[in-house]
Amino acid sequence: MNLPTFPRYLHDFSMLVVGSPQHSIWPLILTIWLFNLTEHANGYVMVLMIGYMSHIIADMLTDSGVPLLWPVQKRFGITICKTGGVLEHIVAYGLLAVALIL
């Protein structure tokens, strides 16, 4: 696999899972319930939840949207960039660089 085509493989894989329950609000609610964050907030759990929520929000910015209320098939989102488009890659890699620096 050469480097220029690598983002294409990521895009193809992501299209398999974006319509799944992992991209809905239910895992977040389950995590909050399981760890009871109001009393036993664990730093690692908080970091994972922030990462999960930011991923869902980022997916909502694409034209594909996210099925937040899965299994209801309605997708929610604000179309700012096209899925797999240049702007999506610029934003994603830019945020990755910022996260690695922090």
mmCIF file of N, CA and C in Angstrom:
data_model
loop_
_atom_site.group_PDB
_atom_site.id
_atom_site.type_symbol
_atom_site.label_atom_id
_atom_site.label_comp_id
_atom_site.label_asym_id
_atom_site.label_seq_id
_atom_site.Cartn_x
_atom_site.Cartn_y
_atom_site.Cartn_z
ATOM 1 N N MET A 1 0.856 -1.173 0.000
ATOM 2 C CA MET A 1 0.000 0.000 0.000
ATOM 3 C C MET A 1 0.902 1.236 0.000
ATOM 4 N N ASN A 2 0.704 2.101 -0.967
ATOM 5 C CA ASN A 2 1.508 3.314 -0.987
ATOM 6 C C ASN A 2 0.786 4.439 -0.246
ATOM 7 N N LEU A 3 1.529 5.406 0.224
ATOM 8 C CA LEU A 3 1.001 6.448 1.094
ATOM 9 C C LEU A 3 -0.116 7.282 0.476
ATOM 10 N N PRO A 4 -0.043 7.696 -0.804
ATOM 11 C CA PRO A 4 -1.119 8.531 -1.338
ATOM 12 C C PRO A 4 -2.501 7.869 -1.329
ATOM 13 N N THR A 5 -2.584 6.542 -1.381
ATOM 14 C CA THR A 5 -3.893 5.897 -1.399
ATOM 15 C C THR A 5 -4.375 5.509 0.002
ATOM 16 N N PHE A 6 -3.545 5.677 1.011
ATOM 17 C CA PHE A 6 -3.912 5.276 2.372
ATOM 18 C C PHE A 6 -5.199 5.939 2.854
ATOM 19 N N PRO A 7 -5.389 7.281 2.678
ATOM 20 C CA PRO A 7 -6.654 7.872 3.129
ATOM 21 C C PRO A 7 -7.880 7.260 2.448
ATOM 22 N N ARG A 8 -7.746 6.807 1.226
ATOM 23 C CA ARG A 8 -8.872 6.180 0.531
ATOM 24 C C ARG A 8 -9.295 4.897 1.242
ATOM 25 N N TYR A 9 -8.325 4.103 1.690
ATOM 26 C CA TYR A 9 -8.654 2.884 2.430
ATOM 27 C C TYR A 9 -9.351 3.224 3.745
ATOM 28 N N LEU A 10 -8.910 4.270 4.429
ATOM 29 C CA LEU A 10 -9.569 4.698 5.651
ATOM 30 C C LEU A 10 -11.006 5.103 5.372
ATOM 31 N N HIS A 11 -11.209 5.823 4.278
ATOM 32 C CA HIS A 11 -12.556 6.263 3.921
ATOM 33 C C HIS A 11 -13.458 5.063 3.642
ATOM 34 N N ASP A 12 -12.967 4.083 2.884
ATOM 35 C CA ASP A 12 -13.772 2.903 2.564
ATOM 36 C C ASP A 12 -14.149 2.147 3.835
ATOM 37 N N PHE A 13 -13.208 2.003 4.773
ATOM 38 C CA PHE A 13 -13.498 1.313 6.029
ATOM 39 C C PHE A 13 -14.499 2.095 6.858
ATOM 40 N N SER A 14 -14.353 3.416 6.902
ATOM 41 C CA SER A 14 -15.244 4.222 7.737
ATOM 42 C C SER A 14 -16.681 4.155 7.242
ATOM 43 N N MET A 15 -16.893 3.985 5.949
ATOM 44 C CA MET A 15 -18.247 3.920 5.423
ATOM 45 C C MET A 15 -18.947 2.641 5.865
ATOM 46 N N LEU A 16 -18.195 1.609 6.280
ATOM 47 C CA LEU A 16 -18.801 0.375 6.759
ATOM 48 C C LEU A 16 -19.378 0.534 8.160
ATOM 49 N N VAL A 17 -18.797 1.415 8.973
ATOM 50 C CA VAL A 17 -19.198 1.494 10.370
ATOM 51 C C VAL A 17 -19.978 2.749 10.735
ATOM 52 N N VAL A 18 -20.046 3.756 9.870
ATOM 53 C CA VAL A 18 -20.719 5.003 10.228
ATOM 54 C C VAL A 18 -22.208 4.803 10.426
ATOM 55 N N GLY A 19 -22.822 3.845 9.781
ATOM 56 C CA GLY A 19 -24.248 3.605 9.956
ATOM 57 C C GLY A 19 -24.563 2.625 11.067
ATOM 58 N N SER A 20 -23.590 2.293 11.860
ATOM 59 C CA SER A 20 -23.765 1.265 12.886
ATOM 60 C C SER A 20 -24.081 1.880 14.244
ATOM 61 N N PRO A 21 -24.423 1.044 15.231
ATOM 62 C CA PRO A 21 -24.769 1.569 16.556
ATOM 63 C C PRO A 21 -23.628 2.309 17.234
ATOM 64 N N GLN A 22 -22.389 2.043 16.856
ATOM 65 C CA GLN A 22 -21.265 2.757 17.474
ATOM 66 C C GLN A 22 -21.298 4.248 17.174
ATOM 67 N N HIS A 23 -21.978 4.647 16.136
ATOM 68 C CA HIS A 23 -22.068 6.053 15.772
ATOM 69 C C HIS A 23 -23.413 6.648 16.200
ATOM 70 N N SER A 24 -23.966 6.126 17.270
ATOM 71 C CA SER A 24 -25.211 6.664 17.811
ATOM 72 C C SER A 24 -24.961 7.190 19.215
ATOM 73 N N ILE A 25 -25.983 7.686 19.835
ATOM 74 C CA ILE A 25 -25.875 8.246 21.180
ATOM 75 C C ILE A 25 -25.865 7.149 22.241
ATOM 76 N N TRP A 26 -26.264 5.925 21.895
ATOM 77 C CA TRP A 26 -26.429 4.859 22.877
ATOM 78 C C TRP A 26 -25.143 4.441 23.573
ATOM 79 N N PRO A 27 -24.005 4.305 22.896
ATOM 80 C CA PRO A 27 -22.778 3.956 23.634
ATOM 81 C C PRO A 27 -22.392 5.009 24.682
ATOM 82 N N LEU A 28 -22.654 6.267 24.379
ATOM 83 C CA LEU A 28 -22.359 7.328 25.342
ATOM 84 C C LEU A 28 -23.244 7.186 26.581
ATOM 85 N N ILE A 29 -24.528 6.960 26.372
ATOM 86 C CA ILE A 29 -25.458 6.791 27.492
ATOM 87 C C ILE A 29 -25.085 5.551 28.305
ATOM 88 N N LEU A 30 -24.732 4.464 27.634
ATOM 89 C CA LEU A 30 -24.331 3.247 28.322
ATOM 90 C C LEU A 30 -23.071 3.474 29.157
ATOM 91 N N THR A 31 -22.107 4.188 28.611
ATOM 92 C CA THR A 31 -20.868 4.464 29.340
ATOM 93 C C THR A 31 -21.138 5.310 30.577
ATOM 94 N N ILE A 32 -21.963 6.330 30.415
ATOM 95 C CA ILE A 32 -22.310 7.168 31.571
ATOM 96 C C ILE A 32 -22.995 6.324 32.644
ATOM 97 N N TRP A 33 -23.894 5.468 32.224
ATOM 98 C CA TRP A 33 -24.610 4.629 33.187
ATOM 99 C C TRP A 33 -23.667 3.635 33.871
ATOM 100 N N LEU A 34 -22.783 2.991 33.085
ATOM 101 C CA LEU A 34 -21.894 1.980 33.647
ATOM 102 C C LEU A 34 -20.894 2.566 34.645
ATOM 103 N N PHE A 35 -20.346 3.710 34.324
ATOM 104 C CA PHE A 35 -19.310 4.278 35.167
ATOM 105 C C PHE A 35 -19.836 5.326 36.142
ATOM 106 N N ASN A 36 -21.118 5.638 36.053
ATOM 107 C CA ASN A 36 -21.740 6.604 36.953
ATOM 108 C C ASN A 36 -20.817 7.812 37.157
ATOM 109 N N LEU A 37 -20.627 8.565 36.094
ATOM 110 C CA LEU A 37 -19.628 9.634 36.075
ATOM 111 C C LEU A 37 -19.878 10.741 37.086
ATOM 112 N N THR A 38 -21.070 10.847 37.595
ATOM 113 C CA THR A 38 -21.326 11.905 38.570
ATOM 114 C C THR A 38 -20.632 11.639 39.900
ATOM 115 N N GLU A 39 -20.348 10.363 40.215
ATOM 116 C CA GLU A 39 -19.721 10.033 41.490
ATOM 117 C C GLU A 39 -18.314 9.461 41.349
ATOM 118 N N HIS A 40 -18.072 8.682 40.331
ATOM 119 C CA HIS A 40 -16.804 7.964 40.205
ATOM 120 C C HIS A 40 -16.097 8.308 38.895
ATOM 121 N N ALA A 41 -15.929 9.570 38.635
ATOM 122 C CA ALA A 41 -15.322 9.982 37.369
ATOM 123 C C ALA A 41 -13.856 9.549 37.329
ATOM 124 N N ASN A 42 -13.542 8.707 36.398
ATOM 125 C CA ASN A 42 -12.184 8.232 36.185
ATOM 126 C C ASN A 42 -11.600 9.052 35.040
ATOM 127 N N GLY A 43 -10.368 9.508 35.183
ATOM 128 C CA GLY A 43 -9.743 10.335 34.150
ATOM 129 C C GLY A 43 -9.700 9.662 32.793
ATOM 130 N N TYR A 44 -9.408 8.368 32.773
ATOM 131 C CA TYR A 44 -9.336 7.651 31.505
ATOM 132 C C TYR A 44 -10.705 7.568 30.831
ATOM 133 N N VAL A 45 -11.726 7.326 31.627
ATOM 134 C CA VAL A 45 -13.078 7.247 31.077
ATOM 135 C C VAL A 45 -13.483 8.602 30.511
ATOM 136 N N MET A 46 -13.165 9.666 31.213
ATOM 137 C CA MET A 46 -13.494 11.013 30.730
ATOM 138 C C MET A 46 -12.791 11.309 29.406
ATOM 139 N N VAL A 47 -11.514 10.958 29.310
ATOM 140 C CA VAL A 47 -10.760 11.183 28.067
ATOM 141 C C VAL A 47 -11.368 10.376 26.928
ATOM 142 N N LEU A 48 -11.722 9.122 27.182
ATOM 143 C CA LEU A 48 -12.341 8.298 26.141
ATOM 144 C C LEU A 48 -13.681 8.873 25.702
ATOM 145 N N MET A 49 -14.462 9.361 26.647
ATOM 146 C CA MET A 49 -15.762 9.933 26.294
ATOM 147 C C MET A 49 -15.612 11.217 25.490
ATOM 148 N N ILE A 50 -14.657 12.045 25.857
ATOM 149 C CA ILE A 50 -14.412 13.270 25.092
ATOM 150 C C ILE A 50 -13.970 12.921 23.677
ATOM 151 N N GLY A 51 -13.090 11.937 23.554
ATOM 152 C CA GLY A 51 -12.656 11.494 22.229
ATOM 153 C C GLY A 51 -13.797 10.927 21.411
ATOM 154 N N TYR A 52 -14.632 10.123 22.051
ATOM 155 C CA TYR A 52 -15.788 9.539 21.361
ATOM 156 C C TYR A 52 -16.740 10.628 20.891
ATOM 157 N N MET A 53 -17.060 11.565 21.788
ATOM 158 C CA MET A 53 -17.990 12.642 21.425
ATOM 159 C C MET A 53 -17.421 13.527 20.319
ATOM 160 N N SER A 54 -16.126 13.833 20.372
ATOM 161 C CA SER A 54 -15.546 14.675 19.329
ATOM 162 C C SER A 54 -15.554 13.960 17.983
ATOM 163 N N HIS A 55 -15.390 12.642 17.998
ATOM 164 C CA HIS A 55 -15.452 11.861 16.761
ATOM 165 C C HIS A 55 -16.854 11.924 16.161
ATOM 166 N N ILE A 56 -17.873 11.747 16.994
ATOM 167 C CA ILE A 56 -19.255 11.802 16.518
ATOM 168 C C ILE A 56 -19.573 13.195 15.973
ATOM 169 N N ILE A 57 -19.149 14.232 16.687
ATOM 170 C CA ILE A 57 -19.385 15.612 16.227
ATOM 171 C C ILE A 57 -18.688 15.852 14.907
ATOM 172 N N ALA A 58 -17.455 15.360 14.768
ATOM 173 C CA ALA A 58 -16.730 15.526 13.499
ATOM 174 C C ALA A 58 -17.453 14.812 12.366
ATOM 175 N N ASP A 59 -17.972 13.615 12.627
ATOM 176 C CA ASP A 59 -18.731 12.899 11.594
ATOM 177 C C ASP A 59 -20.018 13.643 11.236
ATOM 178 N N MET A 60 -20.573 14.370 12.170
ATOM 179 C CA MET A 60 -21.792 15.138 11.901
ATOM 180 C C MET A 60 -21.537 16.323 10.976
ATOM 181 N N LEU A 61 -20.286 16.723 10.826
ATOM 182 C CA LEU A 61 -19.956 17.856 9.963
ATOM 183 C C LEU A 61 -19.874 17.461 8.492
ATOM 184 N N THR A 62 -19.925 16.180 8.205
ATOM 185 C CA THR A 62 -19.841 15.726 6.815
ATOM 186 C C THR A 62 -21.236 15.564 6.219
ATOM 187 N N ASP A 63 -21.275 15.401 4.921
ATOM 188 C CA ASP A 63 -22.554 15.253 4.229
ATOM 189 C C ASP A 63 -23.236 13.919 4.544
ATOM 190 N N SER A 64 -22.510 12.963 5.097
ATOM 191 C CA SER A 64 -23.100 11.667 5.436
ATOM 192 C C SER A 64 -23.952 11.729 6.694
ATOM 193 N N GLY A 65 -23.586 12.582 7.636
ATOM 194 C CA GLY A 65 -24.326 12.660 8.888
ATOM 195 C C GLY A 65 -24.109 11.431 9.754
ATOM 196 N N VAL A 66 -24.835 11.354 10.863
ATOM 197 C CA VAL A 66 -24.686 10.269 11.828
ATOM 198 C C VAL A 66 -26.074 9.813 12.290
ATOM 199 N N PRO A 67 -26.308 8.492 12.357
ATOM 200 C CA PRO A 67 -27.601 8.003 12.870
ATOM 201 C C PRO A 67 -27.622 8.022 14.397
ATOM 202 N N LEU A 68 -27.766 9.188 15.001
ATOM 203 C CA LEU A 68 -27.688 9.341 16.454
ATOM 204 C C LEU A 68 -28.700 8.487 17.196
ATOM 205 N N LEU A 69 -29.851 8.276 16.613
ATOM 206 C CA LEU A 69 -30.914 7.528 17.291
ATOM 207 C C LEU A 69 -31.060 6.112 16.735
ATOM 208 N N TRP A 70 -29.946 5.527 16.296
ATOM 209 C CA TRP A 70 -29.970 4.183 15.746
ATOM 210 C C TRP A 70 -30.792 3.284 16.651
ATOM 211 N N PRO A 71 -31.666 2.438 16.146
ATOM 212 C CA PRO A 71 -31.854 1.946 14.791
ATOM 213 C C PRO A 71 -32.714 2.823 13.885
ATOM 214 N N VAL A 72 -33.192 3.963 14.373
ATOM 215 C CA VAL A 72 -33.881 4.906 13.492
ATOM 216 C C VAL A 72 -32.869 5.363 12.455
ATOM 217 N N GLN A 73 -33.212 5.292 11.192
ATOM 218 C CA GLN A 73 -32.246 5.554 10.131
ATOM 219 C C GLN A 73 -32.042 7.032 9.803
ATOM 220 N N LYS A 74 -32.774 7.927 10.445
ATOM 221 C CA LYS A 74 -32.583 9.355 10.183
ATOM 222 C C LYS A 74 -31.182 9.755 10.605
ATOM 223 N N ARG A 75 -30.511 10.486 9.722
ATOM 224 C CA ARG A 75 -29.155 10.943 9.998
ATOM 225 C C ARG A 75 -29.178 12.409 10.392
ATOM 226 N N PHE A 76 -28.353 12.747 11.355
ATOM 227 C CA PHE A 76 -28.256 14.110 11.842
ATOM 228 C C PHE A 76 -26.890 14.666 11.474
ATOM 229 N N GLY A 77 -26.857 15.933 11.107
ATOM 230 C CA GLY A 77 -25.581 16.550 10.801
ATOM 231 C C GLY A 77 -25.731 17.914 10.167
ATOM 232 N N ILE A 78 -24.614 18.574 10.074
ATOM 233 C CA ILE A 78 -24.502 19.872 9.416
ATOM 234 C C ILE A 78 -23.465 19.687 8.313
ATOM 235 N N THR A 79 -23.865 19.832 7.080
ATOM 236 C CA THR A 79 -22.941 19.590 5.977
ATOM 237 C C THR A 79 -21.985 20.764 5.808
ATOM 238 N N ILE A 80 -20.779 20.572 6.303
ATOM 239 C CA ILE A 80 -19.731 21.573 6.118
ATOM 240 C C ILE A 80 -18.724 21.073 5.096
ATOM 241 N N CYS A 81 -18.507 19.768 5.058
ATOM 242 C CA CYS A 81 -17.566 19.214 4.089
ATOM 243 C C CYS A 81 -18.102 17.884 3.564
ATOM 244 N N LYS A 82 -17.564 17.466 2.438
ATOM 245 C CA LYS A 82 -17.970 16.229 1.786
ATOM 246 C C LYS A 82 -17.177 15.071 2.387
ATOM 247 N N THR A 83 -17.849 13.947 2.645
ATOM 248 C CA THR A 83 -17.168 12.767 3.163
ATOM 249 C C THR A 83 -16.082 12.330 2.191
ATOM 250 N N GLY A 84 -14.858 12.229 2.677
ATOM 251 C CA GLY A 84 -13.732 11.839 1.842
ATOM 252 C C GLY A 84 -13.159 12.973 1.020
ATOM 253 N N GLY A 85 -13.692 14.184 1.198
ATOM 254 C CA GLY A 85 -13.214 15.333 0.437
ATOM 255 C C GLY A 85 -11.934 15.929 0.998
ATOM 256 N N VAL A 86 -11.402 16.875 0.272
ATOM 257 C CA VAL A 86 -10.147 17.522 0.649
ATOM 258 C C VAL A 86 -10.294 18.251 1.985
ATOM 259 N N LEU A 87 -11.373 18.988 2.166
ATOM 260 C CA LEU A 87 -11.563 19.738 3.406
ATOM 261 C C LEU A 87 -11.647 18.797 4.615
ATOM 262 N N GLU A 88 -12.306 17.659 4.452
ATOM 263 C CA GLU A 88 -12.386 16.700 5.554
ATOM 264 C C GLU A 88 -10.997 16.220 5.959
ATOM 265 N N HIS A 89 -10.151 15.920 4.981
ATOM 266 C CA HIS A 89 -8.797 15.457 5.288
ATOM 267 C C HIS A 89 -7.954 16.569 5.913
ATOM 268 N N ILE A 90 -8.099 17.787 5.451
ATOM 269 C CA ILE A 90 -7.348 18.900 6.037
ATOM 270 C C ILE A 90 -7.737 19.091 7.503
ATOM 271 N N VAL A 91 -9.030 19.089 7.773
ATOM 272 C CA VAL A 91 -9.502 19.272 9.149
ATOM 273 C C VAL A 91 -9.076 18.091 10.014
ATOM 274 N N ALA A 92 -9.269 16.865 9.533
ATOM 275 C CA ALA A 92 -8.940 15.679 10.331
ATOM 276 C C ALA A 92 -7.454 15.609 10.653
ATOM 277 N N TYR A 93 -6.602 15.810 9.656
ATOM 278 C CA TYR A 93 -5.160 15.742 9.906
ATOM 279 C C TYR A 93 -4.675 16.936 10.717
ATOM 280 N N GLY A 94 -5.319 18.082 10.544
ATOM 281 C CA GLY A 94 -4.978 19.253 11.352
ATOM 282 C C GLY A 94 -5.294 19.025 12.812
ATOM 283 N N LEU A 95 -6.478 18.479 13.100
ATOM 284 C CA LEU A 95 -6.850 18.187 14.482
ATOM 285 C C LEU A 95 -5.989 17.080 15.074
ATOM 286 N N LEU A 96 -5.606 16.104 14.257
ATOM 287 C CA LEU A 96 -4.705 15.065 14.729
ATOM 288 C C LEU A 96 -3.354 15.657 15.122
ATOM 289 N N ALA A 97 -2.842 16.568 14.310
ATOM 290 C CA ALA A 97 -1.567 17.210 14.629
ATOM 291 C C ALA A 97 -1.668 17.999 15.933
ATOM 292 N N VAL A 98 -2.756 18.727 16.116
ATOM 293 C CA VAL A 98 -2.947 19.493 17.364
ATOM 294 C C VAL A 98 -3.020 18.549 18.564
ATOM 295 N N ALA A 99 -3.753 17.441 18.418
ATOM 296 C CA ALA A 99 -3.875 16.478 19.521
ATOM 297 C C ALA A 99 -2.538 15.856 19.875
ATOM 298 N N LEU A 100 -1.719 15.563 18.864
ATOM 299 C CA LEU A 100 -0.407 14.979 19.130
ATOM 300 C C LEU A 100 0.534 15.969 19.801
ATOM 301 N N ILE A 101 0.396 17.230 19.466
ATOM 302 C CA ILE A 101 1.232 18.263 20.077
ATOM 303 C C ILE A 101 0.846 18.469 21.541
ATOM 304 N N LEU A 102 -0.464 18.448 21.811
ATOM 305 C CA LEU A 102 -0.929 18.659 23.182
ATOM 306 C C LEU A 102 -0.630 17.450 24.013
#
